[in-house]
Amino acid sequence: MEVESLMAAQKEGSEGMRRGGGKAKKRLFIKTYGCQMNVYDSTRMADVLAPLGYEAVDSPRGADMVILNTCHIREKAAEKVFSELGRLRAFKQERAEDGGEMLLAVAGCVAQAEGEEILRRAPQVDLVFGPQTYHRLPEMVAMTARAGDGREGGGRGVLDIDFPAESKFDHLPEETSGQGAAAFVSVQEGCDKFCSFCVVPYTRGSEISRPVAQIVAEAKRLAEGGVREVTLLGQNVNAWHGEGADGREWGLGELLFRLSEIPGLDRLRYTTSHPRDMDDALIAAHRDLPKLMPYLHLPVQSGSDRILKAMNRKHTGDDYRRLIDRIREARPDIAMSGDFIVGFPGETDQDFEDTMQLVRDVTYAQAFSFKYSPRPGTPGADLGDQVPEAVKNERLQALQALLTEQQHAFVKSLVGREMDVLLEKPGRQPGQRVGRSPWLQPVIVDEKAGEIGDIIHVRITQAGPNSLFAEPVS
Ligand code: 5AD
Ligand code: SF4
């Protein structure tokens, strides 16, 4: 699922800068595509640019800098970026006619994959940089200034798609972006698993884990700033490992235990995990840590052992079923979420039926499903026996119908139940607030029920199509 989000949250953070005064204000517009890691990266780009005087605005029109933070996971990603760049070209010209300048940047995974091609096809682009180099934005911006006015159309934009030996996390400034009640913390990046359909190992690079002390410090700062819930992010988050305070090698389970000690931080989540990295300590964390929310996104992709093998997943459908049994034993109220791909090359009707059967066996509270899209440079793209589009469509429809039915059943089962809800923002209707259930559904309550940032105890009164309604219980 593609998320396009404006960086509204950054506005608050830039207040401090405004008060700090000094530098001329510059307007920054970031459009984010793709996963939560990209959302996190966008906030950190804003942090890097804040000392240069950039503050977030919610329209590209009249902006001094526009960044498209792109996603390459599925089809047509690059084409979407090129058409957006076409639209932005007009704003850039408009800005130049007003005597100003709009820097146009392409970041993220399309930038990493297409690099030079973007500067060639879209000469209005000033900067192209990948997910691992955005800490160098100040230098890149300075380089565009030195390139001078001849740059427009001259194809002399700055390109930085290295995989530097040093982690960007060692160079990023502390967060300045305003945070709400819930925040992301990236703890792991990249992937060494090389599933045969996936472009991530090529665009995000090989696996790195942030050190414990860095993660704990960031989580503490967030908690001190009022954040109550942190979601740990990683392409393969449960492959995270690092040296713990006790000198031993920790996995994600141990890290969660450590983070659960931070005062004020009351809810922990993590995403996205791989079944092969669900170790005993992580399952124990689900059993022993009330702060670890009972919701787990654990993609399986397919229920067919033949297809799982071709996908290079290195586990079977039954391995996954047994794993879910162990997790549910540890935390009986856990809700499962997952990702599925239909129409991987060679997928037969029987293979697809195996996926449907796995979904029936596991039952998901929520899940995402996609048609296989050959990604340039991945082994899957070179396989024969690609599945016709019409068959992919049919299978996707059938799978989504089943998953939607399960999702509705789960939501309905919450009506009448009591639970804690973290209030995150004002509701769309006046007089309402929206919070989040332990299982990630938005929950709407009367604003008198509590302030944003409060965790309140409620009873669910009604389930709507996309959210729950609740009343406080004392
Ligand atoms: N085609 C379709 N879906 C894909 N995903 C990753 N690569 C592809 C692809 N080539 C899906 C997987 C993954 C999710 C983030 O995107 O289900 O878990
Ligand atoms: Fe892609 Fe597989 Fe790595 Fe997930 S585990 S990021 S699907 S290669």
Coordinates of N, CA and C in Angstrom, one line a residue, residues 78-241:
A78 N 8.9 4.4 -10.8 CA 9.8 5.4 -11.5 C 8.9 6.3 -12.4
E79 N 7.9 5.7 -13.1 CA 7.1 6.5 -14.0 C 6.3 7.6 -13.2
K80 N 5.8 7.2 -12.0 CA 5.1 8.2 -11.2 C 6.0 9.3 -10.8
V81 N 7.2 9.0 -10.5 CA 8.1 10.1 -10.1 C 8.4 11.0 -11.3
F82 N 8.6 10.5 -12.5 CA 8.8 11.3 -13.6 C 7.6 12.2 -13.9
S83 N 6.4 11.7 -13.8 CA 5.3 12.5 -14.1 C 5.1 13.6 -13.0
E84 N 5.4 13.3 -11.8 CA 5.4 14.3 -10.7 C 6.4 15.4 -11.0
L85 N 7.6 15.0 -11.5 CA 8.7 15.9 -11.8 C 8.2 16.9 -12.9
G86 N 7.4 16.3 -13.8 CA 6.9 17.2 -14.9 C 6.0 18.3 -14.3
R87 N 5.2 17.9 -13.4 CA 4.3 18.9 -12.8 C 5.1 19.9 -12.0
L88 N 6.1 19.5 -11.3 CA 6.9 20.4 -10.4 C 7.7 21.3 -11.3
R89 N 8.0 20.9 -12.5 CA 8.8 21.8 -13.4 C 8.1 23.2 -13.5
A90 N 6.8 23.1 -13.6 CA 6.0 24.4 -13.8 C 6.2 25.3 -12.6
F91 N 6.1 24.7 -11.4 CA 6.3 25.5 -10.2 C 7.7 26.1 -10.1
K92 N 8.7 25.3 -10.5 CA 10.1 25.7 -10.5 C 10.3 27.0 -11.4
Q93 N 9.6 26.9 -12.6 CA 9.7 28.0 -13.5 C 9.0 29.2 -12.9
E94 N 7.9 29.0 -12.4 CA 7.1 30.1 -11.7 C 7.9 30.8 -10.7
R95 N 8.6 30.0 -9.9 CA 9.5 30.5 -8.8 C 10.6 31.4 -9.4
A96 N 11.2 30.9 -10.5 CA 12.3 31.6 -11.2 C 11.8 32.9 -11.7
E97 N 10.6 32.9 -12.3 CA 10.0 34.1 -12.8 C 9.8 35.2 -11.7
D98 N 9.5 34.7 -10.5 CA 9.4 35.6 -9.3 C 10.8 36.0 -8.8
G99 N 11.8 35.6 -9.4 CA 13.2 36.0 -9.0 C 13.7 35.1 -7.9
G100 N 13.0 34.0 -7.6 CA 13.5 33.0 -6.5 C 14.1 31.8 -7.2
E101 N 14.3 30.8 -6.3 CA 14.8 29.5 -6.8 C 14.2 28.4 -6.1
M102 N 13.8 27.4 -6.8 CA 13.3 26.2 -6.1 C 14.2 25.0 -6.4
L103 N 14.8 24.5 -5.4 CA 15.7 23.3 -5.6 C 14.8 22.1 -5.6
L104 N 15.0 21.2 -6.6 CA 14.2 20.1 -6.8 C 15.1 18.8 -6.5
A105 N 14.6 18.0 -5.6 CA 15.4 16.8 -5.2 C 14.6 15.5 -5.3
V106 N 15.3 14.5 -5.7 CA 14.7 13.2 -5.7 C 15.5 12.3 -4.7
A107 N 14.8 11.8 -3.7 CA 15.5 11.0 -2.7 C 14.8 9.6 -2.7
G108 N 15.4 8.7 -1.8 CA 14.7 7.4 -1.6 C 15.1 6.4 -2.6
C109 N 14.3 5.3 -2.7 CA 14.7 4.1 -3.4 C 14.7 4.2 -4.9
V110 N 13.8 5.1 -5.5 CA 13.9 5.3 -6.9 C 15.1 6.0 -7.3
A111 N 15.5 7.0 -6.4 CA 16.8 7.7 -6.6 C 17.9 6.8 -6.6
Q112 N 17.9 5.9 -5.6 CA 19.0 4.9 -5.5 C 19.1 4.0 -6.8
A113 N 17.9 3.6 -7.2 CA 17.9 2.6 -8.4 C 18.1 3.3 -9.7
E114 N 17.6 4.5 -9.9 CA 17.7 5.1 -11.2 C 18.8 6.1 -11.3
G115 N 19.2 6.7 -10.2 CA 20.4 7.6 -10.2 C 20.5 8.6 -11.4
E116 N 21.6 8.4 -12.1 CA 22.0 9.2 -13.3 C 20.8 9.4 -14.3
E117 N 20.0 8.3 -14.4 CA 18.9 8.3 -15.4 C 17.9 9.5 -15.0
I118 N 17.8 9.8 -13.8 CA 16.8 10.8 -13.4 C 17.4 12.2 -13.8
L119 N 18.7 12.4 -13.6 CA 19.3 13.7 -14.0 C 19.3 13.8 -15.6
R120 N 19.4 12.7 -16.2 CA 19.4 12.7 -17.7 C 18.0 13.0 -18.2
R121 N 17.0 12.3 -17.7 CA 15.6 12.5 -18.2 C 14.9 13.7 -17.6
A122 N 15.3 14.2 -16.5 CA 14.6 15.3 -15.9 C 15.7 16.4 -15.5
P123 N 16.2 17.1 -16.4 CA 17.3 18.1 -16.1 C 16.9 19.2 -15.2
Q124 N 15.6 19.3 -14.9 CA 15.2 20.3 -13.9 C 15.5 19.8 -12.5
V125 N 15.9 18.6 -12.3 CA 16.3 18.1 -11.0 C 17.7 18.5 -10.6
D126 N 17.8 19.1 -9.3 CA 19.1 19.6 -8.9 C 19.8 18.6 -8.0
L127 N 19.1 17.7 -7.4 CA 19.7 16.8 -6.4 C 19.1 15.4 -6.5
V128 N 20.0 14.4 -6.5 CA 19.5 13.0 -6.5 C 20.3 12.3 -5.4
F129 N 19.6 11.8 -4.4 CA 20.4 11.1 -3.3 C 19.6 9.9 -2.8
G130 N 20.3 8.9 -2.3 CA 19.7 7.7 -1.9 C 19.4 7.7 -0.4
P131 N 18.8 6.6 0.1 CA 18.4 6.5 1.5 C 19.6 6.6 2.5
Q132 N 20.8 6.3 2.1 CA 21.9 6.2 3.0 C 22.8 7.5 3.0
T133 N 22.5 8.5 2.3 CA 23.3 9.7 2.2 C 22.7 11.0 2.5
Y134 N 21.5 11.0 3.0 CA 20.8 12.3 3.2 C 21.4 13.1 4.3
H135 N 22.2 12.5 5.2 CA 22.9 13.3 6.2 C 23.9 14.3 5.5
R136 N 24.2 14.1 4.2 CA 25.1 15.0 3.5 C 24.4 16.1 2.8
L137 N 23.1 16.3 3.1 CA 22.3 17.3 2.4 C 22.9 18.7 2.4
P138 N 23.4 19.1 3.5 CA 24.0 20.5 3.5 C 25.1 20.7 2.5
E139 N 26.0 19.7 2.4 CA 27.0 19.7 1.4 C 26.4 19.7 0.0
M140 N 25.4 18.9 -0.2 CA 24.8 18.8 -1.5 C 24.2 20.1 -1.9
V141 N 23.5 20.7 -1.0 CA 22.8 22.0 -1.3 C 23.9 23.1 -1.6
A142 N 25.0 23.0 -0.9 CA 26.1 24.0 -1.1 C 26.6 23.8 -2.5
M143 N 26.7 22.5 -2.9 CA 27.3 22.2 -4.3 C 26.3 22.7 -5.4
T144 N 25.0 22.7 -5.2 CA 24.1 23.2 -6.2 C 24.3 24.7 -6.3
A145 N 24.6 25.4 -5.2 CA 24.8 26.8 -5.2 C 26.1 27.1 -6.0
R146 N 27.1 26.3 -5.8 CA 28.3 26.6 -6.6 C 28.2 26.3 -8.1
A147 N 27.3 25.3 -8.4 CA 27.0 25.0 -9.8 C 26.4 26.2 -10.6
G148 N 25.7 27.1 -9.8 CA 25.3 28.4 -10.4 C 24.1 28.2 -11.2
D149 N 23.8 29.3 -11.9 CA 22.5 29.4 -12.6 C 22.5 28.6 -13.9
G150 N 23.6 28.3 -14.4 CA 23.7 27.5 -15.7 C 23.1 26.1 -15.5
R151 N 22.8 25.7 -14.2 CA 22.4 24.4 -14.0 C 21.1 24.0 -14.6
E152 N 20.1 24.9 -14.6 CA 18.8 24.5 -15.1 C 18.9 24.0 -16.5
G153 N 18.5 22.8 -16.7 CA 18.5 22.2 -18.0 C 19.9 21.7 -18.5
G154 N 20.9 22.1 -17.7 CA 22.2 21.8 -18.1 C 22.7 20.4 -17.7
G155 N 21.8 19.7 -16.9 CA 22.2 18.3 -16.5 C 23.3 18.3 -15.6
R156 N 23.5 19.3 -14.7 CA 24.7 19.3 -13.8 C 24.2 19.1 -12.4
G157 N 23.1 18.4 -12.2 CA 22.6 18.2 -10.8 C 23.6 17.4 -10.0
V158 N 23.4 17.4 -8.7 CA 24.3 16.7 -7.8 C 23.8 15.3 -7.6
L159 N 24.6 14.3 -7.7 CA 24.2 12.9 -7.5 C 25.0 12.3 -6.3
D160 N 24.3 11.7 -5.4 CA 25.0 11.0 -4.3 C 24.2 9.8 -3.9
I161 N 24.6 8.6 -4.5 CA 23.9 7.4 -4.2 C 24.9 6.3 -3.7
D162 N 25.8 6.8 -3.0 CA 26.8 5.9 -2.3 C 26.1 5.0 -1.3
F163 N 26.8 4.0 -0.9 CA 26.5 3.3 0.3 C 27.8 3.5 1.2
P164 N 27.8 4.6 1.9 CA 29.0 5.0 2.7 C 29.3 3.9 3.7
A165 N 30.6 3.8 4.0 CA 31.0 2.8 5.0 C 30.5 3.2 6.4
E166 N 30.5 4.6 6.6 CA 30.0 5.1 7.9 C 28.5 5.3 7.9
S167 N 27.8 4.8 8.9 CA 26.4 4.9 9.0 C 25.9 6.4 9.0
K168 N 24.8 6.7 8.3 CA 24.3 8.1 8.4 C 23.9 8.4 9.8
F169 N 23.5 7.4 10.6 CA 23.0 7.6 12.0 C 24.1 8.3 12.9
D170 N 25.4 8.0 12.5 CA 26.5 8.7 13.3 C 26.6 10.2 12.9
H171 N 25.9 10.6 11.9 CA 26.0 12.0 11.5 C 24.8 12.8 11.6
L172 N 23.6 12.2 11.8 CA 22.4 12.9 11.8 C 22.3 13.8 13.1
P173 N 21.7 15.0 12.9 CA 21.5 15.8 14.2 C 20.4 15.2 15.0
E174 N 20.3 15.7 16.3 CA 19.2 15.3 17.1 C 17.9 15.7 16.4
E175 N 16.8 15.0 16.7 CA 15.5 15.3 16.1 C 15.1 16.7 16.5
T176 N 14.6 17.5 15.5 CA 14.1 18.8 15.8 C 12.6 18.8 15.4
S177 N 12.2 17.8 14.6 CA 10.8 17.8 14.2 C 9.9 17.6 15.3
G178 N 8.8 18.3 15.3 CA 7.8 18.1 16.4 C 7.2 16.7 16.3
Q179 N 7.0 16.1 17.4 CA 6.5 14.7 17.4 C 5.2 14.8 18.1
G180 N 4.3 13.9 17.7 CA 3.0 13.7 18.4 C 3.2 12.8 19.5
A181 N 2.1 12.0 19.8 CA 2.1 11.1 20.9 C 2.8 9.8 20.5
A182 N 2.8 9.5 19.2 CA 3.5 8.3 18.7 C 4.5 8.6 17.7
A183 N 5.6 7.9 17.7 CA 6.8 8.3 16.8 C 7.4 7.0 16.3
F184 N 8.2 7.1 15.3 CA 9.0 6.0 14.7 C 10.4 6.2 15.1
V185 N 11.1 5.1 15.3 CA 12.6 5.1 15.5 C 13.2 4.0 14.6
S186 N 14.0 4.4 13.7 CA 14.6 3.5 12.8 C 15.8 2.8 13.6
V187 N 15.7 1.5 13.6 CA 16.8 0.8 14.4 C 17.6 -0.1 13.5
Q188 N 17.1 -0.5 12.3 CA 17.8 -1.4 11.4 C 17.5 -1.0 10.0
E189 N 18.4 -1.2 9.1 CA 18.1 -0.8 7.7 C 18.8 -1.8 6.8
G190 N 18.2 -1.9 5.6 CA 18.8 -2.8 4.6 C 18.4 -4.3 4.9
C191 N 18.8 -5.1 3.9 CA 18.4 -6.5 4.0 C 19.4 -7.4 3.3
D192 N 19.7 -8.5 3.9 CA 20.6 -9.5 3.3 C 19.9 -10.8 2.9
K193 N 18.6 -10.7 2.9 CA 17.8 -12.0 2.7 C 17.6 -12.3 1.2
F194 N 17.6 -11.2 0.4 CA 17.5 -11.4 -1.1 C 16.3 -12.3 -1.5
C195 N 15.1 -12.0 -1.0 CA 13.9 -12.7 -1.5 C 13.9 -12.4 -3.0
S196 N 13.6 -13.4 -3.9 CA 13.9 -13.2 -5.3 C 13.0 -12.2 -6.0
F197 N 11.9 -11.7 -5.3 CA 11.0 -10.7 -5.9 C 11.4 -9.3 -5.5
C198 N 12.3 -9.1 -4.5 CA 12.4 -7.8 -3.8 C 13.6 -7.0 -4.1
V199 N 13.4 -5.7 -4.3 CA 14.4 -4.8 -4.7 C 15.1 -4.1 -3.5
V200 N 14.6 -4.4 -2.3 CA 15.1 -3.7 -1.1 C 16.7 -3.9 -0.9
P201 N 17.1 -5.2 -1.0 CA 18.6 -5.3 -0.8 C 19.5 -4.5 -1.7
Y202 N 18.9 -4.1 -2.9 CA 19.7 -3.3 -3.8 C 19.5 -1.8 -3.6
T203 N 18.3 -1.4 -3.1 CA 18.1 0.0 -2.9 C 18.5 0.5 -1.5
R204 N 18.3 -0.3 -0.6 CA 18.6 0.1 0.8 C 20.0 -0.4 1.3
G205 N 20.6 -1.4 0.5 CA 21.9 -1.9 0.8 C 21.8 -3.0 1.8
S206 N 23.0 -3.4 2.3 CA 23.0 -4.6 3.2 C 22.7 -4.2 4.6
E207 N 22.4 -5.2 5.4 CA 21.8 -5.0 6.7 C 22.7 -4.2 7.7
I208 N 22.2 -3.2 8.3 CA 23.0 -2.6 9.4 C 22.0 -2.4 10.6
S209 N 22.6 -2.5 11.8 CA 21.8 -2.3 13.0 C 22.4 -1.1 13.7
R210 N 21.5 -0.2 14.2 CA 22.0 0.9 15.0 C 22.4 0.4 16.4
P211 N 23.4 1.1 17.0 CA 23.9 0.6 18.3 C 22.8 0.9 19.4
V212 N 22.8 0.1 20.4 CA 21.9 0.2 21.5 C 21.8 1.6 22.1
A213 N 23.0 2.1 22.4 CA 23.0 3.4 23.1 C 22.4 4.5 22.3
Q214 N 22.6 4.5 20.9 CA 22.0 5.5 20.1 C 20.4 5.4 20.1
I215 N 20.0 4.2 20.0 CA 18.5 3.9 20.0 C 17.9 4.3 21.3
V216 N 18.5 3.9 22.4 CA 18.0 4.3 23.7 C 18.0 5.8 23.9
A217 N 19.0 6.5 23.5 CA 19.1 7.9 23.6 C 18.0 8.6 22.8
E218 N 17.8 8.1 21.6 CA 16.7 8.7 20.8 C 15.3 8.5 21.4
A219 N 15.1 7.2 21.9 CA 13.8 6.9 22.5 C 13.6 7.7 23.8
K220 N 14.7 8.0 24.5 CA 14.5 8.8 25.8 C 14.2 10.2 25.4
R221 N 14.9 10.8 24.4 CA 14.6 12.2 24.0 C 13.1 12.3 23.6
L222 N 12.6 11.3 22.8 CA 11.3 11.3 22.4 C 10.3 11.3 23.6
A223 N 10.6 10.4 24.5 CA 9.7 10.2 25.7 C 9.7 11.5 26.5
E224 N 10.9 12.1 26.6 CA 11.0 13.4 27.4 C 10.2 14.5 26.6
G225 N 10.1 14.4 25.3 CA 9.3 15.4 24.5 C 7.8 15.0 24.5
G226 N 7.4 14.0 25.2 CA 5.9 13.7 25.3 C 5.5 12.5 24.4
V227 N 6.4 11.8 23.8 CA 6.0 10.7 23.0 C 5.7 9.5 23.9
R228 N 4.5 8.9 23.7 CA 4.1 7.7 24.6 C 4.3 6.4 23.9
E229 N 4.4 6.4 22.6 CA 4.5 5.1 21.8 C 5.5 5.2 20.8
V230 N 6.4 4.2 20.7 CA 7.5 4.2 19.7 C 7.3 2.9 18.9
T231 N 7.4 3.1 17.6 CA 7.5 1.9 16.7 C 8.9 1.8 16.1
L232 N 9.5 0.7 16.4 CA 10.9 0.5 15.9 C 10.8 0.0 14.5
L233 N 11.5 0.7 13.6 CA 11.4 0.4 12.2 C 12.7 -0.3 11.7
G234 N 12.5 -1.2 10.7 CA 13.6 -1.8 10.0 C 13.0 -2.6 8.8
Q235 N 13.7 -2.7 7.7 CA 13.3 -3.5 6.6 C 13.1 -4.9 7.1
N236 N 14.0 -5.3 8.0 CA 14.0 -6.6 8.6 C 14.3 -6.4 10.0
V237 N 13.3 -5.8 10.7 CA 13.6 -5.2 12.0 C 14.0 -6.3 13.1
N238 N 13.5 -7.5 12.9 CA 13.9 -8.5 13.9 C 15.2 -9.2 13.6
A239 N 15.9 -8.7 12.5 CA 17.3 -9.1 12.4 C 18.2 -8.2 13.1
W240 N 17.6 -7.2 13.8 CA 18.4 -6.2 14.5 C 19.3 -7.0 15.6
H241 N 20.5 -6.6 15.7 CA 21.3 -7.1 16.8 C 22.4 -6.1 17.2

